[in-house]
Short mmCIF file of C-alpha atoms in Angstrom, two decimals:
data_model
loop_
_atom_site.label_atom_id
_atom_site.label_comp_id
_atom_site.label_asym_id
_atom_site.label_seq_id
_atom_site.Cartn_x
_atom_site.Cartn_y
_atom_site.Cartn_z
CA UNK A 750 136.18 91.32 101.00
CA UNK A 751 134.44 93.25 102.92
CA UNK A 752 132.67 91.02 105.95
CA UNK A 753 129.01 92.09 106.49
CA UNK A 754 127.48 92.12 109.65
CA UNK A 755 126.28 88.80 110.82
CA UNK A 756 122.99 88.53 111.39
CA UNK A 757 123.54 85.77 114.21
CA UNK A 758 123.23 86.19 117.30
CA UNK A 759 123.95 83.97 121.16
CA UNK A 760 120.76 81.48 120.49
CA UNK A 761 119.93 81.27 124.27
CA UNK A 762 118.97 85.14 125.38
CA UNK A 763 115.47 85.34 126.27
CA UNK A 764 114.19 88.69 126.33
CA UNK A 765 114.97 90.02 129.39
CA UNK A 766 112.23 91.38 132.17
CA UNK A 767 111.19 94.56 132.15
CA UNK A 768 111.81 94.29 128.06
CA UNK A 769 108.77 95.91 126.18
CA UNK A 770 107.07 93.77 123.77
CA UNK A 771 106.08 96.09 121.10
CA UNK A 772 107.39 94.18 118.01
CA UNK A 773 105.27 91.63 118.74
CA UNK A 774 102.08 94.81 117.98
CA UNK A 775 103.77 95.95 115.43
CA UNK A 776 103.81 92.37 113.71
CA UNK A 777 100.34 91.62 114.04
CA UNK A 778 99.71 94.91 112.79
CA UNK A 779 101.48 94.07 109.88
CA UNK A 780 99.21 90.71 110.13
CA UNK A 781 96.17 92.95 109.47
CA UNK A 782 97.34 94.36 106.49
CA UNK A 783 98.17 91.57 105.06
CA UNK A 784 94.80 89.79 105.65
CA UNK A 785 93.22 93.12 104.32
CA UNK A 786 96.04 93.40 101.43
CA UNK A 787 94.27 89.32 100.50
CA UNK A 788 90.80 90.23 101.37
CA UNK A 789 90.89 93.07 98.96
CA UNK A 790 92.32 90.92 96.13
CA UNK A 791 90.00 87.80 96.77
CA UNK A 792 87.01 89.70 96.96
CA UNK A 793 86.33 89.57 93.05
CA UNK A 794 86.44 85.51 93.31
CA UNK A 795 83.30 86.03 95.13
CA UNK A 796 81.85 88.72 93.26
CA UNK A 797 82.04 87.88 90.09
CA UNK A 798 79.57 85.73 88.62
CA UNK A 799 77.26 88.74 90.44
CA UNK A 800 79.29 91.02 88.43
CA UNK A 801 79.58 89.20 85.73
CA UNK A 802 75.09 89.37 85.28
CA UNK A 803 75.52 93.08 85.40
CA UNK A 804 78.14 93.67 83.20
CA UNK A 805 77.79 91.12 81.09
CA UNK A 806 81.38 89.50 81.27
CA UNK A 807 81.68 85.97 79.83
CA UNK A 808 83.71 83.39 81.00
CA UNK A 809 86.75 83.94 78.79
CA UNK A 810 86.75 87.45 80.23
CA UNK A 811 86.35 86.85 83.62
CA UNK A 812 89.03 84.54 83.70
CA UNK A 813 91.64 87.76 81.98
CA UNK A 814 89.76 89.83 85.04
CA UNK A 815 91.27 87.35 87.25
CA UNK A 816 94.45 86.97 85.49
CA UNK A 817 95.46 90.70 84.88
CA UNK A 818 96.16 91.57 89.11
CA UNK A 819 98.39 88.68 88.74
CA UNK A 820 100.48 90.68 85.73
CA UNK A 821 100.50 93.83 87.42
CA UNK A 822 101.44 92.65 90.85
CA UNK A 823 104.51 90.02 89.35
CA UNK A 824 105.83 92.18 87.24
CA UNK A 825 105.94 95.58 89.90
CA UNK A 826 107.19 92.77 92.65
CA UNK A 827 111.07 93.65 91.46
CA UNK A 828 110.08 97.47 91.87
CA UNK A 829 108.58 97.26 95.02
CA UNK A 830 111.15 95.60 97.33
CA UNK A 831 113.85 98.43 95.75
CA UNK A 832 111.17 100.73 96.97
CA UNK A 833 110.65 99.46 99.93
CA UNK A 834 114.51 99.47 101.28
CA UNK A 835 114.89 103.11 99.69
CA UNK A 836 111.67 104.96 101.35
CA UNK A 837 111.03 102.51 104.57
CA UNK A 838 108.37 100.06 105.81
CA UNK A 839 106.33 103.35 107.10
CA UNK A 840 105.81 104.94 104.02
CA UNK A 841 106.14 102.05 101.47
CA UNK A 842 103.06 100.23 103.55
CA UNK A 843 101.06 103.34 104.34
CA UNK A 844 101.52 104.30 100.47
CA UNK A 845 100.41 100.78 99.34
CA UNK A 846 97.49 100.51 101.48
CA UNK A 847 96.08 103.43 100.20
CA UNK A 848 96.79 103.07 96.98
CA UNK A 849 94.91 99.36 96.84
CA UNK A 850 91.93 101.27 98.62
CA UNK A 851 91.47 103.47 96.63
CA UNK A 852 90.89 101.07 93.58
CA UNK A 853 88.98 98.44 95.38
CA UNK A 854 86.98 101.58 95.91
CA UNK A 855 86.62 102.11 92.13
CA UNK A 856 85.93 98.31 91.32
CA UNK A 857 82.63 99.48 92.16
CA UNK A 858 82.31 101.86 89.55
CA UNK A 859 83.09 99.83 86.81
CA UNK A 860 80.15 99.12 83.78
CA UNK A 861 82.55 97.46 80.98
CA UNK A 862 85.34 94.74 80.78
CA UNK A 863 87.98 97.21 80.08
CA UNK A 864 87.48 99.32 82.90
CA UNK A 865 87.23 96.02 85.20
CA UNK A 866 90.47 94.79 83.84
CA UNK A 867 91.96 97.98 84.21
CA UNK A 868 91.13 98.37 88.08
CA UNK A 869 92.88 94.93 88.08
CA UNK A 870 96.05 96.27 87.13
CA UNK A 871 96.24 98.91 89.11
CA UNK A 872 94.82 96.97 92.32
CA UNK A 873 97.65 94.47 91.42
CA UNK A 874 100.24 97.47 91.00
CA UNK A 875 99.10 98.79 94.68
CA UNK A 876 99.23 96.07 96.39
CA UNK A 877 102.85 94.56 95.33
CA UNK A 878 104.92 96.11 98.20
CA UNK A 879 103.23 94.21 100.71
CA UNK A 880 105.35 91.30 101.25
CA UNK A 881 108.37 92.60 101.00
CA UNK A 882 107.45 95.27 103.60
CA UNK A 883 106.51 93.08 105.94
CA UNK A 884 109.66 90.94 104.97
CA UNK A 885 111.55 94.09 105.94
CA UNK A 886 109.41 94.65 109.25
CA UNK A 887 110.37 91.20 110.81
CA UNK A 888 113.60 91.71 109.89
CA UNK A 889 114.23 95.25 111.60
CA UNK A 890 112.36 94.49 114.59
CA UNK A 891 112.94 90.66 115.55
CA UNK A 892 116.49 89.05 117.00
CA UNK A 893 117.13 86.04 114.61
CA UNK A 894 115.65 83.58 117.23
CA UNK A 895 111.83 84.86 117.26
CA UNK A 896 112.44 85.60 113.45
CA UNK A 897 109.73 82.40 112.29
CA UNK A 898 107.53 82.65 114.01
CA UNK A 899 106.85 86.29 113.35
CA UNK A 900 107.25 85.49 109.78
CA UNK A 901 104.86 82.67 110.47
CA UNK A 902 102.25 85.37 111.79
CA UNK A 903 102.49 88.00 109.11
CA UNK A 904 102.33 85.29 105.82
CA UNK A 905 99.17 84.36 107.27
CA UNK A 906 97.63 86.89 107.00
CA UNK A 907 97.01 85.90 103.38
CA UNK A 908 95.19 82.81 104.34
CA UNK A 909 92.99 84.56 106.32
CA UNK A 910 92.08 87.07 103.93
CA UNK A 911 91.29 84.69 101.24
CA UNK A 912 89.66 82.33 103.56
CA UNK A 913 87.15 85.08 105.03
CA UNK A 914 86.76 86.74 102.23
CA UNK A 915 84.21 84.13 100.90
CA UNK A 916 81.66 84.67 104.41
CA UNK A 917 82.68 88.52 104.53
CA UNK A 918 81.66 89.17 101.01
CA UNK A 919 78.61 86.40 100.12
CA UNK A 920 77.39 89.10 103.47
CA UNK A 921 77.83 91.98 102.05
CA UNK A 922 76.72 90.69 98.42
CA UNK A 923 73.07 89.57 100.00
CA UNK A 924 72.17 92.52 102.03
CA UNK A 925 74.15 95.60 99.41
CA UNK A 926 74.63 94.15 96.14
CA UNK A 927 78.23 93.94 94.98
CA UNK A 928 79.60 97.57 94.50
CA UNK A 929 78.97 98.36 97.81
CA UNK A 930 81.39 95.20 98.82
CA UNK A 931 83.89 96.91 96.91
CA UNK A 932 83.18 100.04 98.88
CA UNK A 933 83.13 99.10 102.52
CA UNK A 934 86.29 96.79 101.96
CA UNK A 935 88.59 100.18 100.97
CA UNK A 936 87.30 101.88 103.18
CA UNK A 937 89.05 99.51 105.46
CA UNK A 938 91.91 99.34 103.98
CA UNK A 939 92.40 102.96 104.39
CA UNK A 940 91.40 102.64 107.76
CA UNK A 941 94.52 100.75 108.45
CA UNK A 942 96.74 102.78 106.57
CA UNK A 943 95.69 105.48 108.91
CA UNK A 944 96.99 103.28 111.58
CA UNK A 945 99.94 102.20 110.40
CA UNK A 946 101.09 105.77 109.66
CA UNK A 947 100.50 106.41 113.28
CA UNK A 948 101.77 103.59 114.62
CA UNK A 949 104.93 102.33 112.85
CA UNK A 950 108.43 103.49 113.65
CA UNK A 951 111.32 101.76 113.61
CA UNK A 952 112.60 99.73 116.80
CA UNK A 953 115.44 102.84 117.43
CA UNK A 954 112.86 105.49 116.22
CA UNK A 955 110.09 103.95 118.44
CA UNK A 956 108.50 105.94 121.72
CA UNK A 957 107.13 102.76 122.97
CA UNK A 958 110.11 100.41 122.64
CA UNK A 959 112.50 100.27 125.83
CA UNK A 960 116.34 100.73 126.11
CA UNK A 961 115.81 96.51 127.71
CA UNK A 962 114.07 95.61 124.04
CA UNK A 963 115.81 97.80 121.76
CA UNK A 964 118.83 96.05 123.19
CA UNK A 965 117.08 92.76 123.39
CA UNK A 966 116.62 93.63 119.52
CA UNK A 967 119.71 94.94 118.31
CA UNK A 968 121.73 91.73 120.10
CA UNK A 969 119.92 89.16 118.51
CA UNK A 970 120.94 90.18 114.72
CA UNK A 971 117.79 92.39 113.74
CA UNK A 972 118.72 94.50 110.38
CA UNK A 973 118.92 97.90 111.57
CA UNK A 974 120.58 100.77 109.04
CA UNK A 975 122.70 102.02 112.40
CA UNK A 976 123.95 98.71 112.45
CA UNK A 977 125.18 98.09 108.85
CA UNK A 978 128.56 97.80 107.12
CA UNK A 979 128.68 100.52 105.45
CA UNK A 980 130.01 99.17 101.93
CA UNK A 981 127.76 96.10 102.51
CA UNK A 982 124.69 99.08 102.55
CA UNK A 983 126.34 100.27 99.31
CA UNK A 984 125.92 97.25 97.19
CA UNK A 985 123.89 97.69 94.22
CA UNK A 986 120.81 96.18 93.66
CA UNK A 987 121.47 94.50 90.06
CA UNK A 988 124.23 92.91 92.44
CA UNK A 989 122.01 90.80 93.90
CA UNK A 990 120.96 88.44 91.01
CA UNK A 991 124.87 87.50 90.75
CA UNK A 992 124.54 85.30 94.18
CA UNK A 993 123.87 81.86 93.99
CA UNK A 994 122.00 82.09 97.06
CA UNK A 995 119.44 84.66 95.45
CA UNK A 996 118.67 82.93 92.34
CA UNK A 997 118.20 79.48 94.41
CA UNK A 998 115.96 81.12 96.25
CA UNK A 999 113.97 82.92 93.28
CA UNK A 1000 113.86 78.89 91.91
CA UNK A 1001 112.51 77.25 95.38
CA UNK A 1002 110.06 79.80 95.79
CA UNK A 1003 108.45 79.45 92.20
CA UNK A 1004 108.39 76.28 92.80
CA UNK A 1005 106.26 75.99 96.11
CA UNK A 1006 104.03 78.64 94.61
CA UNK A 1007 103.34 76.11 91.86
CA UNK A 1008 101.32 74.17 94.24
CA UNK A 1009 99.96 76.88 96.06
CA UNK A 1010 98.06 78.11 93.18
CA UNK A 1011 96.35 75.58 92.91
CA UNK A 1012 94.30 76.27 96.05
CA UNK A 1013 93.99 80.05 95.28
CA UNK A 1014 92.45 78.67 91.77
CA UNK A 1015 90.97 75.30 91.03
CA UNK A 1016 91.17 73.91 94.33
CA UNK A 1017 87.38 74.87 94.92
CA UNK A 1018 86.85 73.09 91.23
CA UNK A 1019 88.31 70.14 92.34
CA UNK A 1020 85.77 69.42 94.78
CA UNK A 1021 82.93 70.13 93.19
CA UNK A 1022 83.91 68.21 90.13
CA UNK A 1023 86.61 65.16 90.98
CA UNK A 1024 84.75 64.86 94.70
CA UNK A 1025 81.06 65.58 94.10
CA UNK A 1026 81.06 68.23 97.07
CA UNK A 1027 77.30 70.87 96.79
CA UNK A 1028 77.46 74.27 97.32
CA UNK A 1029 76.96 73.93 101.39
CA UNK A 1030 79.74 70.69 101.85
CA UNK A 1031 82.26 72.99 99.65
CA UNK A 1032 81.26 76.28 101.53
CA UNK A 1033 81.78 74.45 105.22
CA UNK A 1034 84.79 72.13 104.65
CA UNK A 1035 86.51 73.86 101.33
CA UNK A 1036 87.67 75.67 104.67
CA UNK A 1037 89.42 73.31 106.06
CA UNK A 1038 92.60 73.09 104.29
CA UNK A 1039 93.51 77.01 105.00
CA UNK A 1040 92.88 76.74 108.61
CA UNK A 1041 95.51 73.78 108.57
CA UNK A 1042 98.00 76.14 106.90
CA UNK A 1043 97.52 79.20 108.56
CA UNK A 1044 98.14 76.61 111.81
CA UNK A 1045 100.98 74.79 110.40
CA UNK A 1046 102.48 78.41 109.72
CA UNK A 1047 102.52 79.21 113.06
CA UNK A 1048 104.04 76.22 113.68
CA UNK A 1049 106.81 76.26 111.82
CA UNK A 1050 108.24 79.36 112.62
CA UNK A 1051 107.53 78.63 116.32
CA UNK A 1052 109.52 75.63 115.91
CA UNK A 1053 112.30 77.37 113.71
CA UNK A 1054 112.79 79.82 116.85
CA UNK A 1055 112.97 77.47 119.54
CA UNK A 1056 115.48 75.64 117.65
CA UNK A 1057 117.21 78.61 117.60
CA UNK A 1058 117.45 79.42 121.02
CA UNK A 1059 118.41 76.09 121.85
CA UNK A 1060 121.73 76.64 119.48
CA UNK A 1061 120.87 74.48 116.52
CA UNK A 1062 122.30 76.18 113.61
CA UNK A 1063 120.11 78.92 111.45
CA UNK A 1064 121.54 76.66 108.14
CA UNK A 1065 120.06 73.33 109.68
CA UNK A 1066 116.76 74.78 111.59
CA UNK A 1067 115.69 76.84 108.01
CA UNK A 1068 116.56 73.87 105.49
CA UNK A 1069 115.02 71.91 107.63
CA UNK A 1070 111.73 73.84 108.40
CA UNK A 1071 111.46 74.41 104.17
CA UNK A 1072 112.61 70.92 102.71
CA UNK A 1073 110.36 69.04 105.21
CA UNK A 1074 107.47 71.63 104.26
CA UNK A 1075 108.00 70.72 100.51
CA UNK A 1076 108.81 67.51 100.94
CA UNK A 1077 105.39 67.16 102.53
CA UNK A 1078 103.57 69.49 99.93
CA UNK A 1079 103.97 66.69 97.73
CA UNK A 1080 101.38 64.48 99.46
CA UNK A 1081 98.86 66.43 97.14
CA UNK A 1082 100.28 63.67 94.37
CA UNK A 1083 98.35 60.97 96.73
CA UNK A 1084 95.70 63.28 97.26
CA UNK A 1085 93.71 62.83 93.33
CA UNK A 1086 94.59 58.72 93.52
CA UNK A 1087 92.44 57.87 97.18
CA UNK A 1088 88.99 56.70 96.16
CA UNK A 1089 87.15 58.89 99.17
CA UNK A 1090 86.81 62.33 99.30
CA UNK A 1091 87.27 62.44 103.15
CA UNK A 1092 91.05 60.60 102.46
CA UNK A 1093 91.52 63.66 99.76
CA UNK A 1094 90.53 66.67 101.40
CA UNK A 1095 93.01 64.79 104.81
CA UNK A 1096 95.79 64.76 101.98
CA UNK A 1097 94.85 68.32 100.32
CA UNK A 1098 95.24 70.17 104.01
CA UNK A 1099 98.12 68.12 104.75
CA UNK A 1100 99.53 69.30 101.71
CA UNK A 1101 99.07 73.02 101.61
CA UNK A 1102 99.81 72.99 105.68
CA UNK A 1103 103.22 71.67 105.02
CA UNK A 1104 103.91 74.24 102.46
CA UNK A 1105 103.20 76.57 104.56
CA UNK A 1106 105.60 74.92 107.23
CA UNK A 1107 107.83 75.72 104.11
CA UNK A 1108 106.60 79.16 103.62
CA UNK A 1109 107.80 80.52 106.94
CA UNK A 1110 111.57 79.53 106.34
CA UNK A 1111 111.40 80.40 102.60
CA UNK A 1112 109.80 84.38 104.14
CA UNK A 1113 112.70 84.12 106.68
CA UNK A 1114 115.40 83.97 104.34
CA UNK A 1115 115.53 87.52 103.35
CA UNK A 1116 116.25 88.55 106.15
CA UNK A 1117 118.95 85.91 107.13
CA UNK A 1118 120.85 86.37 103.85
CA UNK A 1119 120.37 89.96 103.23
CA UNK A 1120 124.42 91.65 103.10
CA UNK A 1121 122.87 94.99 104.93
CA UNK A 1122 118.85 95.70 106.17
CA UNK A 1123 118.85 97.76 102.85
CA UNK A 1124 118.87 94.93 100.76
CA UNK A 1125 116.09 93.05 102.77
CA UNK A 1126 112.79 93.90 100.90
CA UNK A 1127 114.75 94.09 97.67
CA UNK A 1128 115.81 90.36 97.89
CA UNK A 1129 112.33 89.88 99.24
CA UNK A 1130 111.05 91.10 96.35
CA UNK A 1131 113.45 89.53 94.02
CA UNK A 1132 112.28 85.95 95.02
CA UNK A 1133 108.55 86.75 95.01
CA UNK A 1134 108.89 88.13 91.05
CA UNK A 1135 110.42 84.48 91.21
CA UNK A 1136 107.52 83.10 92.83
CA UNK A 1137 104.26 84.68 91.18
CA UNK A 1138 104.97 83.48 87.86
CA UNK A 1139 103.41 80.43 88.92
CA UNK A 1140 100.31 82.22 89.79
CA UNK A 1141 100.29 82.78 85.85
CA UNK A 1142 101.16 79.28 84.71
CA UNK A 1143 100.38 76.65 87.32
CA UNK A 1144 96.34 77.75 86.55
CA UNK A 1145 96.81 77.52 82.67
CA UNK A 1146 98.44 73.92 83.11
CA UNK A 1147 96.19 72.90 85.68
CA UNK A 1148 93.28 73.83 83.40
CA UNK A 1149 94.43 72.88 80.16
CA UNK A 1150 95.63 69.26 81.12
CA UNK A 1151 92.50 69.18 83.02
CA UNK A 1152 90.48 69.63 80.10
CA UNK A 1153 92.72 67.11 77.83
CA UNK A 1154 92.67 64.29 80.10
CA UNK A 1155 89.23 64.24 81.24
CA UNK A 1156 90.77 64.81 85.44
CA UNK A 1157 93.08 66.36 87.59
CA UNK A 1158 95.74 63.55 88.27
CA UNK A 1159 97.84 64.69 85.70
CA UNK A 1160 98.18 67.99 86.73
CA UNK A 1161 98.70 67.35 90.28
CA UNK A 1162 101.15 64.49 89.50
CA UNK A 1163 103.17 67.58 87.90
CA UNK A 1164 102.97 69.94 90.62
CA UNK A 1165 103.66 67.49 93.05
CA UNK A 1166 106.72 66.37 91.45
CA UNK A 1167 107.79 70.08 90.97
CA UNK A 1168 107.66 70.45 94.80
CA UNK A 1169 110.02 68.29 95.58
CA UNK A 1170 112.46 69.66 93.03
CA UNK A 1171 112.07 73.11 95.17
CA UNK A 1172 112.76 70.62 98.30
CA UNK A 1173 115.98 69.15 96.69
CA UNK A 1174 116.86 73.07 94.97
CA UNK A 1175 116.79 74.30 99.10
CA UNK A 1176 118.89 70.97 100.43
CA UNK A 1177 121.34 71.29 97.88
CA UNK A 1178 121.44 74.67 95.79
CA UNK A 1179 121.58 77.24 97.89
CA UNK A 1180 124.47 76.90 100.21
CA UNK A 1181 124.82 78.08 104.22
CA UNK A 1182 122.38 80.67 105.45
CA UNK A 1183 123.95 84.04 106.63
CA UNK A 1184 124.40 87.36 105.04
CA UNK A 1185 126.11 87.43 101.70
CA UNK A 1186 129.64 88.01 101.08
CA UNK A 1187 130.27 91.88 99.43
CA UNK A 1188 133.50 92.09 97.53
CA UNK A 1189 135.21 95.62 97.85
CA UNK A 1190 134.62 96.00 93.88
CA UNK A 1191 131.10 95.17 93.62
CA UNK A 1192 131.22 98.65 95.48
CA UNK A 1193 133.98 100.33 94.60
#
């Protein structure tokens, strides 16, 4: 059995004086890309009522249009992760951003239900490489002791993009109409793609990375192709599904997203129908859980990095962050039974924040467990593929049970229990957090 290159490193070493800090500029650029990515996908939720009037869409058609994105986005995850590992982060993120920006702008030209379905399906396919690419960028550019905060930064782009979509899209629609909205947002994505193509290189090829920073990144366990174990790099993609750790990551991430997708879909409806929020109150107070989620994601990453620098084993750090966060997400059960609206909002904010706290650990795992740098995005795509089934199933389950029972108590209790099951999965199913061992027969 071959021994893969370890992702671990001396835990307490800080970046040397004089080292460049290009890695932080790169991760903030990835954050901007994820923000635009989610702004593009979320904008239709705000624009759809106006689109429905112009092209005559009923509620059933609108629901199918919203779901269309997730079908293509989810089923492209497996190929997306493999593709990112094959062509690298520079090319994959640029091509993806150009693709999704073009189909965002094409949305401005739709004139029927079916043309809009087609645009959303192709948009979903184009956006699918973004998370796996960001995970690969983090693995390539950051030592293990800084990987948590870096993950929290890029992952928070999804929350920021969803939060800012409401005021930005509303403002553009007010002054210029919904068709102009998609053109403007699409142009923004193309501009980012140009910036990424010009700015990004791997750290060992980047002109703005000095020798001190490169040595710090490498010695800290960054997953750079030149440092890969030759046998581990040859492990076939399909073999990843034979590892208990990978299967546990798939199931656990599904559990996390089963709760998160409530906030992406039915959260506004819950506040209006169950807690009697007016449109004004919804617009103001409805942003609070999202803001808490962004800050909590950064906090989770910072705490994880601080613990690793102090010498706490990576397995203990990752599992503590993930298990505590998912257990905290289960307080969504209490949110539906407290008597006051402010209590419910506080508990929902705590639940969402806890889930993003866990998310920083979950998205750090592909870099921690990949047998080589050539498998980081593949594992990220695999776990994201499983997780996004929740985007298909959760809205259906919540909507059906809310209709059948006349309230959100039962469906939110169920997803709260799923969060607890996910916590137990990460605690007991997933073993030591380290690069997966590669038997010689697997690559021979």
